[in-house]
Amino acid sequence: MPASAPVEHVTAPVRGMHCAACVGTVERALRGVGGVEDASVNLATEQANVAFDPARTDFGALQAAVTAAGYELVTPTAAPARETADGDDARRAAEQRALRRRFVAGAILTAPVVIGSMPEIFPWAPAALRNPWLLLVLSAPVQWWVGASLHRGFLHDLRYRSASMSTLVSIGTGAAWLFSLAVTLWPHAFMDLGAMTYYETSAVVITLVVLGRWLEVRARGRTSEAIRRLVRLAPRTARMLRDGAEIDVPTADVIVGDLVRIRPGERVPVDGVVAEGRSTLDESMLTGESLPVTKEPGATVFSGTLNHSGTFIVRATRVGAETTLARIVKLVAEAQGSRAPIQRLADRVAAVFVPIVLVIAALTFAGWVLLGPSPSLLYALTNAVAVLVIACPCAMGLATPTAIMVGTGKGAEHGVLIKSATALEQLHRVDVLVFDKTGTLTVGRPDVTDVIVAAGVAVDDVLAIAAAAEQGSEHPIGAAIVARAKECGLALPPVSEFTSVAGRGIDAMAPDGRVLIGNRLLMDERGTETGALDAQAAALAQTGRTVIYVAFAGRVLGVIAVGDVLKPDAAASVLALRSRGVDVVMLTGDRRATAEGIARQAGIDRVLADVLPEDKARQVRTLRDEGKLVAMIGDGINDAPALAAADVGIAMGSGTDVAIEAADVTLMRGDVGGVVIALDLSRRTIRIIKENLVWAFGYNVVLIPVAAGLLYPLWGILLSPILAGAAMAFSSVSVVTNSLRLRRWRPRPVA
């Protein structure tokens, strides 16, 4: 079969969008281009994500399609993330300043219009303010300058045969203002109708809409604050060692292999390995771990981490876009720009929302003209305007992406990288969490777990003799014994004639006698009696430990048990997951005895052991076939297929790049507690999204009929266009503000 054509993915800014209807128009334009596999547009980030076949189309064709729809698709820049973020901040600040100026001007001009138009509320108002010609002069700048962007948007919609929020507001306020102008110019023609001017309605609505947009832009800027903080962690310059001298160069000029000096209080500009010196670094921006980490020669350091006290030299291993920080920024940005499945209903409604509202407004006008009380024309105009200005598709378009932006950013702050909105949504519905054992639940390396000694023998003596014999061994078990002896500060006796006995252990000579370190077979072959310790050794072996006998001068001194130990937070994390209604399963290729020993310590009841690497994905699919929504947590290359097979794949950040690429979520800290953080964050974010959607839909479902006058026959209730405008202006602000509550979210301790 021929290989499938490669699909190219591009993320590019879109200019000119103001509401969910705009989003739908841009998406339809992009999907209409031949060769486009998929396209999604995010109102909160103002970006389009497009997957297309480069053999059939190119970015120029995408731009042309978006331009034909009346919007602008901006060519992605290759500038560093920090410069891009600075540019976005500058653009957003300029937009805020412009909206603020227009709102202040609108408020100043609207205040006397409202006072002069409502003598029943403001009886003290000067008679001059009641003059319709003065009201005309004061309201005209509000209608046509303060609201200029809304009217341009309406003309844009007419030109491109689309409809958006600008269409609704422009038609509604324009009708009110132009009707008022007609009453002012020809008062006698409207006298019999009891006509009155609506300058205050158009002015207040325009001013409130501009206020709403200003507040929305401010709030939306705060939703991406987390990613901007990450971007600014990368230093602009690096102090590089070249030809025996130290020079400051732009970080972009550093290449792999260069030596860079890091002084106290500075941030590391590249990923690398400590070549010289020693210090402690704050890595909380990467892992969420607040405790500083000691770095010595040979230790790995990451771009953006903060050096506390010492000075050291780093040999660069990753620079620019390849650093861990840059990859995190890219992952978070992609997640913030992605679309969650829960947004689909809002998208479908937004696609037809504005045309439906226009039809409802027209029916409202006709109904009041035909059936309304006198003066029916005025009632018809007032209620039709109220319907037009109260409808707002912005809230529907912002309900999901704003929460996703804040949620993914909050996850990054706590060392949980969520790669897509789909993964964030799926997590909250997970029924089963499948843990790999080695390196996930356990630390992934052998450690001394138990030391059993014969009568009259000290534990330190057994450890010291065993470590002395194992110093020359490269076996991981030997390294674990030596490490434990060093931790205890033990002095090691001299040994000589070190010999490795294949499949048995070690034979060495100490000044006072022969040392044997190994299994039961070695002891039997050398005629060393082990009976007194056999029962305890067998019990340890049943828990999956590797048991090492230690003998000196023909006598067994003790038994050392070595095994891969549980991570400190594993048992508490498993308990926390089970308390949240999630079943926990261990999946491992280890022997059942070893696996069940670890599972008992972790509090896991279901164990799938002796599973070959190629069968791990099949086991995950089997769980899914049971009707479960499955998340898989692993760290190794052999876990990558299982991570991809799960509904949500979660990789430990301490694992391989292959596992991280295959996963939907990465736990940068490398501890099991990150799984609980990810689950809780997902549940909290989805709850916020549901609240937003209920508000966005409920607001329109309830208030549009009220604005149309459905309550008037029953209780005589009508909704003033001014109140309708206020409600519309603050609807999208309320959704964004609700999403910003996620910024205060903190993970609950699992221990």
XYZ file of C-alpha atoms in Angstrom:
751
model
C 0.000 0.000 0.000
C 1.323 3.482 -0.725
C 2.422 5.524 2.249
C -0.076 8.094 3.409
C 0.728 11.690 2.500
C 2.365 13.711 5.282
C 0.110 16.200 7.023
C 1.504 19.600 7.924
C 0.261 21.434 11.011
C 0.367 25.200 11.354
C -0.751 27.552 14.112
C -1.262 31.155 13.048
C -2.864 34.293 14.535
C -6.224 35.440 13.180
C -7.101 39.132 13.244
C -10.557 40.706 13.166
C -12.580 38.198 15.232
C -14.930 39.465 17.942
C -17.368 36.665 18.724
C -18.168 32.990 18.250
C -19.921 33.725 14.953
C -16.628 35.103 13.600
C -14.909 31.900 14.685
C -17.401 29.807 12.734
C -16.931 31.926 9.614
C -13.129 31.560 9.697
C -13.366 27.817 10.328
C -15.706 27.299 7.393
C -13.387 29.297 5.168
C -10.369 27.197 6.146
C -12.178 23.875 5.846
C -13.381 24.858 2.403
C -9.813 24.865 1.078
C -8.948 21.669 -0.794
C -6.336 19.644 1.064
C -7.269 20.904 4.541
C -7.685 17.907 6.846
C -8.923 19.834 9.880
C -9.166 23.398 11.130
C -10.088 24.844 14.490
C -10.130 28.473 15.553
C -9.857 29.672 19.147
C -11.481 32.986 20.070
C -9.636 33.303 23.390
C -6.165 32.885 21.856
C -7.160 34.418 18.489
C -5.362 31.621 16.675
C -6.148 29.018 14.029
C -4.795 25.472 14.108
C -4.827 23.927 10.628
C -3.787 20.472 9.424
C -3.374 20.241 5.650
C -1.761 18.222 2.885
C 1.179 20.310 1.594
C 0.974 18.528 -1.760
C -2.523 19.938 -2.338
C -2.427 23.368 -0.724
C -0.161 25.815 1.070
C -0.305 28.595 3.636
C -0.916 31.198 0.939
C -4.149 29.455 -0.052
C -5.235 29.402 3.586
C -4.555 33.123 3.885
C -6.511 33.827 0.705
C -9.515 31.880 1.993
C -9.533 33.720 5.314
C -9.110 37.065 3.561
C -12.047 36.243 1.284
C -14.106 35.646 4.434
C -13.179 39.105 5.691
C -10.501 38.297 8.240
C -6.711 38.150 8.316
C -4.578 35.035 8.806
C -1.150 36.254 9.930
C 1.989 34.438 8.813
C 3.535 32.680 11.850
C 6.776 34.254 12.934
C 10.011 32.428 13.654
C 10.876 34.991 16.328
C 11.748 33.691 19.804
C 8.786 33.002 22.054
C 9.737 35.889 24.336
C 9.661 38.413 21.481
C 6.341 37.011 20.265
C 4.878 37.293 23.774
C 6.150 40.876 24.087
C 4.556 41.727 20.730
C 1.238 40.197 21.759
C 1.336 42.118 25.040
C 2.000 45.370 23.210
C -0.867 44.742 20.774
C -3.234 43.835 23.604
C -2.206 46.912 25.611
C -2.825 49.169 22.612
C -6.262 47.615 22.114
C -7.084 48.144 25.779
C -6.015 51.799 25.626
C -8.162 52.431 22.556
C -11.225 50.807 24.095
C -10.692 52.658 27.365
C -10.521 56.014 25.561
C -13.734 55.305 23.692
C -15.510 54.124 26.821
C -14.486 57.226 28.821
C -15.606 59.496 25.983
C -18.857 57.571 25.649
C -19.561 57.737 29.376
C -18.945 61.495 29.515
C -21.243 62.186 26.552
C -23.898 59.642 27.541
C -24.418 60.879 31.107
C -26.151 64.186 30.136
C -28.142 62.353 27.416
C -29.555 59.950 30.010
C -30.282 62.761 32.484
C -32.018 64.884 29.848
C -34.015 61.964 28.411
C -35.482 60.795 31.734
C -37.115 63.788 33.473
C -39.305 61.409 35.507
C -36.155 60.054 37.142
C -34.130 63.294 37.083
C -36.717 66.069 37.643
C -33.933 68.468 38.611
C -32.342 68.260 35.144
C -32.023 71.660 33.386
C -34.574 72.246 30.640
C -31.760 72.720 28.125
C -30.761 69.078 28.529
C -34.246 68.020 27.402
C -33.831 69.699 24.035
C -33.806 66.908 21.405
C -31.308 68.834 19.272
C -28.812 68.890 22.149
C -29.425 65.188 22.740
C -28.777 64.600 19.041
C -25.477 66.485 19.159
C -24.306 64.667 22.303
C -25.332 61.185 21.179
C -24.029 61.368 17.610
C -20.310 60.968 18.580
C -21.240 58.060 20.842
C -23.229 56.319 18.137
C -20.811 56.862 15.247
C -17.355 57.306 16.830
C -17.447 55.360 20.093
C -19.328 52.570 18.313
C -17.394 52.867 15.046
C -15.871 49.382 15.291
C -19.343 47.864 15.690
C -20.655 49.602 12.589
C -17.534 48.672 10.616
C -18.140 45.113 11.725
C -21.710 45.286 10.428
C -20.558 46.639 7.059
C -17.936 43.906 6.999
C -20.643 41.301 7.635
C -22.790 42.741 4.840
C -19.882 42.649 2.418
C -19.008 39.049 3.192
C -22.600 37.879 3.661
C -22.095 36.820 7.264
C -23.441 37.932 10.611
C -21.875 38.526 14.017
C -22.460 40.325 17.281
C -21.539 43.597 15.540
C -24.494 43.060 13.225
C -26.907 42.777 16.127
C -25.635 45.813 18.030
C -25.219 48.002 14.973
C -28.723 47.282 13.663
C -30.294 47.683 17.098
C -28.619 50.933 18.117
C -28.719 52.295 14.559
C -32.467 51.759 14.370
C -33.010 53.480 17.726
C -30.775 56.457 16.857
C -32.072 56.943 13.296
C -35.686 56.729 14.515
C -34.844 59.375 17.124
C -33.261 61.525 14.399
C -36.449 61.270 12.347
C -38.577 62.311 15.357
C -36.233 65.273 15.947
C -36.308 66.415 12.314
C -40.059 65.894 11.759
C -41.731 65.963 15.190
C -45.205 66.749 13.814
C -45.226 63.648 11.619
C -44.751 61.426 14.677
C -46.856 63.411 17.147
C -49.976 61.332 16.638
C -47.999 58.184 17.327
C -46.857 59.494 20.674
C -43.301 59.113 19.416
C -40.344 59.815 21.627
C -36.576 59.826 21.064
C -34.291 56.939 21.996
C -30.958 58.750 22.019
C -30.258 57.530 25.540
C -30.915 53.920 24.481
C -28.417 53.937 21.609
C -25.806 55.884 23.615
C -26.020 53.716 26.723
C -25.981 50.463 24.764
C -22.962 51.508 22.689
C -21.090 52.683 25.787
C -21.857 49.501 27.700
C -20.831 47.287 24.784
C -17.499 49.092 24.510
C -17.067 48.790 28.293
C -17.778 45.073 28.012
C -15.202 44.661 25.254
C -12.600 46.574 27.241
C -13.158 44.443 30.328
C -13.183 41.284 28.184
C -9.848 42.124 26.548
C -8.335 42.815 29.965
C -9.665 39.562 31.375
C -8.633 37.499 28.352
C -5.121 38.838 28.706
C -4.983 37.444 32.235
C -6.010 33.965 31.056
C -2.680 33.530 29.237
C -0.610 34.938 32.099
C 0.868 31.534 32.961
C 2.434 31.014 29.556
C 3.822 34.556 29.523
C 5.502 33.902 32.875
C 7.054 30.739 31.447
C 8.310 32.556 28.356
C 9.965 35.275 30.430
C 11.922 32.746 32.489
C 14.376 32.304 29.622
C 17.223 34.856 29.945
C 17.894 37.112 26.974
C 21.689 36.796 27.305
C 24.231 34.183 28.364
C 27.779 34.619 29.749
C 29.767 32.336 27.448
C 33.345 31.141 27.885
C 35.219 31.469 24.613
C 38.985 31.446 24.027
C 39.669 31.877 27.720
C 37.460 34.979 28.020
C 33.899 35.515 29.253
C 31.558 37.401 26.940
C 27.843 38.186 27.135
C 26.011 37.028 24.015
C 22.321 36.705 23.080
C 21.005 33.356 24.226
C 20.042 32.585 20.623
C 23.763 32.609 19.688
C 24.694 29.773 22.073
C 25.242 26.431 20.319
C 25.455 22.884 21.619
C 28.820 22.278 23.300
C 29.415 25.882 24.378
C 30.428 26.560 27.976
C 28.252 29.038 29.885
C 28.943 30.474 33.339
C 25.977 30.851 35.714
C 26.417 33.279 38.600
C 24.348 33.553 41.811
C 20.855 34.926 41.213
C 20.927 34.242 37.473
C 18.676 31.961 35.481
C 20.148 29.170 33.387
C 19.869 30.123 29.685
C 20.224 26.615 28.170
C 19.774 22.958 28.999
C 23.104 21.375 29.838
C 25.381 19.424 32.132
C 27.367 20.967 34.980
C 31.017 20.897 33.894
C 32.489 22.721 36.876
C 31.320 24.122 40.215
C 28.468 23.393 42.573
C 25.229 25.159 43.534
C 21.547 24.748 44.390
C 18.849 25.556 41.838
C 15.177 26.424 42.130
C 13.432 24.170 39.568
C 9.881 24.954 40.675
C 9.035 26.479 37.287
C 9.597 23.045 35.740
C 8.441 20.615 38.367
C 6.304 22.568 40.822
C 8.717 21.387 43.526
C 9.567 24.291 45.835
C 12.657 22.741 47.471
C 15.991 23.692 45.832
C 17.984 20.947 44.118
C 21.754 20.531 44.567
C 23.760 20.436 41.335
C 27.297 19.052 41.069
C 29.547 18.180 38.094
C 27.690 15.772 35.828
C 24.214 16.917 36.950
C 21.662 18.079 34.391
C 20.321 21.637 34.523
C 17.440 23.185 32.595
C 16.816 26.513 30.932
C 14.890 28.992 33.089
C 15.814 27.473 36.456
C 17.137 29.904 39.064
C 20.636 29.629 40.538
C 20.639 30.309 44.280
C 24.141 30.738 45.618
C 27.123 29.120 43.914
C 28.792 29.745 40.571
C 29.092 26.937 38.064
C 29.819 26.281 34.394
C 27.371 24.465 32.128
C 28.117 22.670 28.877
C 25.109 23.287 26.618
C 23.284 20.189 25.385
C 20.037 21.789 24.174
C 19.536 25.360 23.025
C 16.787 27.545 21.622
C 13.572 25.757 20.740
C 15.028 22.400 21.853
C 15.334 23.314 25.547
C 12.942 21.772 28.028
C 11.474 25.209 28.813
C 10.820 25.938 25.128
C 9.157 22.551 24.715
C 6.959 23.231 27.753
C 5.929 26.613 26.350
C 5.102 24.960 23.020
C 3.061 22.204 24.690
C 1.106 24.662 26.850
C 0.473 26.981 23.886
C -0.806 24.081 21.782
C -3.058 22.933 24.613
C -4.461 26.426 25.100
C -5.206 26.692 21.393
C -6.889 23.288 21.125
C -10.600 22.644 21.405
C -12.332 20.407 23.903
C -15.147 18.101 22.747
C -17.489 19.784 25.245
C -17.293 22.934 23.082
C -18.992 21.275 20.099
C -22.547 22.101 21.167
C -21.658 25.760 21.663
C -19.992 25.813 18.233
C -23.066 24.387 16.516
C -25.347 26.905 18.203
C -22.999 29.836 17.506
C -22.961 28.963 13.801
C -26.676 29.783 13.459
C -27.142 32.055 16.453
C -27.007 35.509 14.846
C -29.338 34.691 11.924
C -31.847 33.194 14.381
C -31.683 36.331 16.551
C -32.281 38.530 13.496
C -35.351 36.452 12.640
C -36.614 36.690 16.251
C -36.114 40.471 16.214
C -38.031 40.762 12.965
C -40.866 38.613 14.322
C -40.873 40.657 17.525
C -41.224 43.891 15.559
C -43.996 42.489 13.368
C -45.839 40.952 16.310
C -45.875 44.166 18.316
C -46.921 46.254 15.287
C -49.832 43.907 14.552
C -50.888 42.861 18.042
C -49.350 45.346 20.459
C -51.140 48.140 22.331
C -50.896 51.744 21.247
C -48.445 53.163 20.391
C -47.646 49.788 18.786
C -44.847 51.106 16.541
C -42.889 52.387 19.524
C -43.395 49.142 21.426
C -42.296 47.211 18.353
C -39.145 49.272 17.910
C -38.208 49.159 21.589
C -38.612 45.413 21.945
C -36.933 44.573 18.640
C -33.932 46.673 19.687
C -33.895 44.911 23.068
C -33.785 41.502 21.349
C -30.940 42.580 19.093
C -28.730 44.061 21.781
C -29.272 41.437 24.470
C -28.140 38.522 22.299
C -24.439 37.822 22.633
C -22.653 34.848 21.047
C -19.386 35.923 22.680
C -20.176 34.133 25.931
C -20.675 30.850 24.051
C -17.408 31.283 22.178
C -15.419 32.064 25.327
C -17.000 29.570 27.728
C -14.596 26.721 27.012
C -11.312 28.205 25.680
C -10.840 30.664 28.533
C -11.164 27.892 31.124
C -8.836 25.649 29.082
C -6.243 28.428 28.911
C -6.262 29.028 32.649
C -6.441 25.313 33.483
C -3.509 24.260 31.309
C -1.468 27.205 32.562
C -2.247 26.293 36.161
C -1.213 22.703 35.450
C 2.155 23.882 34.105
C 2.706 25.857 37.317
C 2.378 22.618 39.282
C 4.536 20.471 37.016
C 1.654 18.914 35.036
C 1.871 19.479 31.267
C -1.451 18.845 29.541
C -0.962 18.652 25.791
C -4.546 19.153 24.598
C -7.975 20.303 25.671
C -9.291 16.844 24.816
C -6.917 15.240 27.323
C -7.944 17.761 29.979
C -11.603 16.927 29.413
C -11.062 13.153 29.220
C -9.196 13.060 32.528
C -12.208 14.018 34.604
C -14.133 10.970 33.309
C -11.376 8.379 33.863
C -12.627 5.158 35.495
C -9.350 3.225 35.639
C -5.761 4.374 36.140
C -3.198 1.817 35.005
C 0.244 2.202 36.572
C 3.451 0.818 35.188
C 5.590 -0.392 38.099
C 9.270 0.271 37.516
C 10.103 3.976 37.459
C 6.466 4.967 37.929
C 5.248 3.533 41.221
C 8.807 2.642 42.232
C 11.996 4.688 42.122
C 13.286 2.528 39.265
C 16.592 1.456 40.804
C 17.642 -1.187 43.373
C 17.890 -0.105 46.988
C 18.667 -1.875 50.238
C 15.344 -2.576 51.914
C 16.237 -4.964 54.756
C 19.332 -6.188 56.623
C 18.837 -9.361 58.711
C 21.771 -10.318 60.942
C 22.822 -13.475 62.790
C 23.025 -13.535 66.558
C 25.753 -11.318 67.942
C 26.392 -9.498 64.646
C 25.866 -5.761 64.088
C 23.985 -4.451 61.044
C 26.764 -1.957 60.259
C 29.348 -4.757 60.210
C 27.345 -6.717 57.622
C 26.853 -3.644 55.439
C 30.523 -2.631 55.705
C 31.861 -6.057 54.727
C 29.391 -6.413 51.838
C 30.101 -2.896 50.536
C 33.861 -3.465 50.732
C 33.529 -6.559 48.548
C 31.093 -4.874 46.135
C 33.177 -1.727 45.547
C 34.670 -3.142 42.413
C 31.381 -4.513 41.073
C 29.391 -2.792 38.310
C 26.204 -4.705 39.151
C 23.237 -2.471 40.200
C 22.709 -4.573 43.344
C 26.315 -4.037 44.367
C 25.994 -0.314 43.703
C 22.913 -0.202 45.969
C 24.793 -1.868 48.838
C 27.772 0.494 48.459
C 25.441 3.515 48.355
C 23.699 2.450 51.571
C 27.051 1.987 53.355
C 28.110 5.474 52.282
C 24.817 6.929 53.508
C 25.531 5.352 56.918
C 29.096 6.748 56.927
C 30.663 3.309 57.378
C 34.406 2.667 57.134
C 35.012 -0.165 54.648
C 37.632 -2.812 55.424
C 40.227 -3.562 52.722
C 39.565 -6.535 50.457
C 41.659 -8.207 47.787
C 41.522 -11.075 45.310
C 38.111 -9.935 44.138
C 36.479 -12.635 41.966
C 33.043 -12.629 40.330
C 31.324 -16.006 40.337
C 28.910 -16.082 37.400
C 25.306 -16.578 38.491
C 26.355 -16.865 42.132
C 27.959 -13.690 43.539
C 31.383 -12.476 44.709
C 34.377 -14.146 46.343
C 36.933 -11.821 47.940
C 39.685 -11.897 50.565
C 39.820 -9.648 53.637
C 42.839 -9.516 56.015
C 41.082 -11.745 58.565
C 39.320 -14.204 56.261
C 37.397 -14.892 53.059
C 34.297 -12.902 52.166
C 31.408 -14.408 50.231
C 28.569 -12.225 48.921
C 25.897 -13.974 46.902
C 22.910 -16.282 46.686
C 22.146 -19.559 48.445
C 23.859 -21.575 45.692
C 27.173 -19.830 46.371
C 26.881 -20.542 50.063
C 26.094 -24.240 49.443
C 28.952 -24.655 46.991
C 31.438 -23.200 49.494
C 30.070 -25.300 52.352
C 28.716 -22.361 54.355
C 25.744 -23.147 56.595
C 22.758 -20.760 56.128
C 19.984 -22.540 58.011
C 19.487 -19.956 60.747
C 18.589 -17.249 58.205
C 16.829 -19.285 55.516
C 13.297 -18.717 56.780
C 13.706 -14.937 56.884
C 15.445 -14.950 53.491
C 12.579 -16.944 51.987
C 10.017 -14.523 53.413
C 11.857 -11.558 51.872
C 12.100 -13.376 48.536
C 8.312 -13.844 48.568
C 7.889 -10.049 48.550
C 9.903 -9.815 45.348
C 13.201 -8.800 46.963
C 16.570 -10.067 45.772
C 18.219 -11.786 48.767
C 22.024 -11.627 49.231
C 23.822 -13.726 51.853
C 26.914 -12.222 53.494
C 29.498 -14.685 54.886
C 32.896 -14.058 56.484
C 35.516 -16.644 57.481
C 33.118 -19.516 56.818
C 30.196 -18.071 58.830
C 27.002 -16.402 57.527
C 26.768 -12.988 59.166
C 23.480 -11.889 57.680
C 21.170 -11.354 54.732
C 20.744 -8.163 52.711
C 17.517 -7.704 50.749
C 17.654 -5.431 47.714
C 14.678 -4.303 45.686
C 13.073 -1.520 43.722
C 11.288 0.431 46.461
C 7.995 2.275 46.291
C 8.120 6.033 45.757
C 7.416 7.921 48.999
C 4.088 9.347 47.836
C 2.845 6.313 45.909
C 0.637 4.717 48.595
C -0.951 8.053 49.577
C -1.581 8.890 45.904
C -3.234 5.532 45.234
C -5.445 6.041 48.297
C -6.353 9.538 47.074
C -7.272 8.190 43.637
C -9.458 5.460 45.105
C -11.193 8.020 47.345
C -12.069 9.895 44.153
C -13.815 6.835 42.725
C -11.019 5.719 40.386
C -9.962 2.054 40.131
C -6.188 1.523 40.189
C -4.433 -1.289 38.303
C -0.723 -2.209 38.153
C 0.615 -3.404 34.781
C 4.164 -4.777 34.708
C 6.448 -7.277 33.047
C 7.900 -8.319 36.413
C 7.275 -11.648 38.090
C 3.968 -11.874 39.925
C 5.592 -12.246 43.349
C 7.576 -9.049 42.882
C 4.601 -7.182 41.438
C 2.198 -8.253 44.165
C 4.683 -7.284 46.868
C 4.869 -3.731 45.493
C 1.098 -3.655 44.908
C 0.392 -4.540 48.551
C 2.620 -1.701 49.727
C 0.907 0.724 47.340
C -2.623 -0.411 48.218
C -3.393 -1.775 44.747
C -5.683 -4.801 44.522
C -5.575 -5.619 40.809
C -2.202 -6.656 39.323
C -1.439 -7.609 35.720
C 2.030 -9.197 35.921
C 4.354 -11.078 33.549
C 3.117 -8.884 30.685
C 5.467 -8.660 27.717
C 6.199 -5.132 26.439
C 4.298 -5.758 23.212
C 1.272 -6.965 25.187
C 0.902 -3.889 27.402
C -1.114 -2.023 24.786
C -3.365 -5.076 24.330
C -4.057 -5.171 28.075
C -5.025 -1.486 27.997
C -7.375 -2.099 25.061
C -8.925 -5.015 26.965
C -9.758 -2.674 29.850
C -11.299 -0.214 27.398
C -13.368 -3.025 25.878
C -14.873 -3.517 29.344
C -16.462 -0.097 28.927
C -13.912 1.728 31.051
C -12.279 5.046 30.258
C -8.617 4.236 30.864
C -5.595 6.364 31.702
C -2.132 4.775 31.520
C 0.861 6.082 33.484
C 4.359 4.983 32.455
C 7.886 6.136 31.804
C 9.749 3.732 29.545
C 10.085 3.181 25.811
C 8.188 -0.084 26.208
C 5.301 1.894 27.733
C 4.850 4.143 24.683
C 2.396 1.834 22.805
C 0.276 1.421 25.934
C 0.277 5.182 26.526
C -0.953 5.712 22.979
C -3.597 2.963 23.339
C -5.124 4.494 26.476
C -7.840 7.155 26.403
C -5.364 9.370 28.264
C -1.635 8.612 28.277
C 0.360 10.043 31.192
C 4.169 10.022 31.126
C 6.554 10.601 33.999
C 8.803 13.554 33.216
C 11.755 11.549 34.491
C 11.151 9.016 31.711
C 12.203 8.871 28.080
C 11.430 11.406 25.358
C 9.597 8.666 23.447
C 7.154 8.141 26.326
C 6.657 11.888 26.751
C 5.887 12.315 23.039
C 3.390 9.425 23.136
C 1.567 10.779 26.172
C -1.225 13.320 26.497
C -0.056 14.490 29.939
C 3.482 14.744 31.327
C 4.267 14.849 35.058
C 7.467 16.895 35.178
C 8.162 16.260 38.864
C 8.275 12.508 38.333
C 6.245 11.618 41.419
C 2.921 9.808 41.529
C 1.146 12.702 43.244
C 1.128 14.534 39.917
C -1.566 12.117 38.722
C -3.883 13.293 41.501
C -3.114 16.922 40.662
C -3.947 16.297 36.999
C -7.218 14.555 37.871
C -8.342 17.241 40.336
C -7.398 20.039 37.941
C -9.343 18.380 35.126
C -12.442 17.993 37.294
C -12.234 21.587 38.484
C -11.731 22.934 34.948
C -14.625 20.943 33.503
C -16.875 22.143 36.323
C -15.959 25.744 35.442
C -16.634 25.059 31.746
C -20.040 23.587 32.510
C -20.884 26.621 34.647
C -19.823 28.877 31.781
C -21.920 26.991 29.242
C -24.967 26.969 31.527
C -24.578 30.717 31.968
C -24.000 31.371 28.239
C -26.938 29.270 27.063
C -29.240 30.059 29.969
C -28.662 33.773 29.593
C -29.831 33.755 25.976
C -32.587 31.161 26.387
C -34.149 33.103 29.272
C -33.565 36.739 28.365
C -34.213 36.793 24.603
C -37.900 35.814 25.127
C -38.134 38.393 27.905
C -36.679 41.042 25.598
C -39.191 40.032 22.918
C -42.006 40.766 25.387
C -43.320 37.292 26.169
C -43.952 38.282 29.789
C -45.909 41.422 28.900
C -49.332 39.738 28.414
C -49.001 38.012 31.800
C -47.405 40.550 34.109
C -46.816 43.641 31.964
C -43.025 43.145 32.088
C -40.845 44.606 29.353
C -37.052 44.697 29.200
C -35.574 48.091 28.517
C -32.969 48.134 25.714
C -30.639 49.850 28.183
C -30.877 46.938 30.611
C -30.578 44.543 27.684
C -27.384 46.267 26.596
C -25.964 46.103 30.109
C -26.719 42.391 30.351
C -25.144 41.699 26.959
C -22.059 43.750 27.741
C -21.315 41.831 30.910
C -22.261 38.341 29.752
C -18.895 37.516 28.177
C -17.060 39.314 30.983
C -18.795 37.099 33.521
C -17.733 33.954 31.646
C -14.091 35.022 31.510
C -14.165 36.115 35.138
C -15.579 32.752 36.165
C -12.739 31.035 34.293
C -10.218 33.215 36.092
C -11.327 31.678 39.391
C -9.112 28.753 38.361
C -6.096 30.964 39.025
C -6.777 30.573 42.741
C -6.895 26.762 42.503
C -4.348 24.888 44.610
C -3.842 21.096 44.682
C -4.915 19.268 47.811
C -2.110 17.401 49.633
C -2.305 13.656 48.941
C -0.474 12.558 52.083
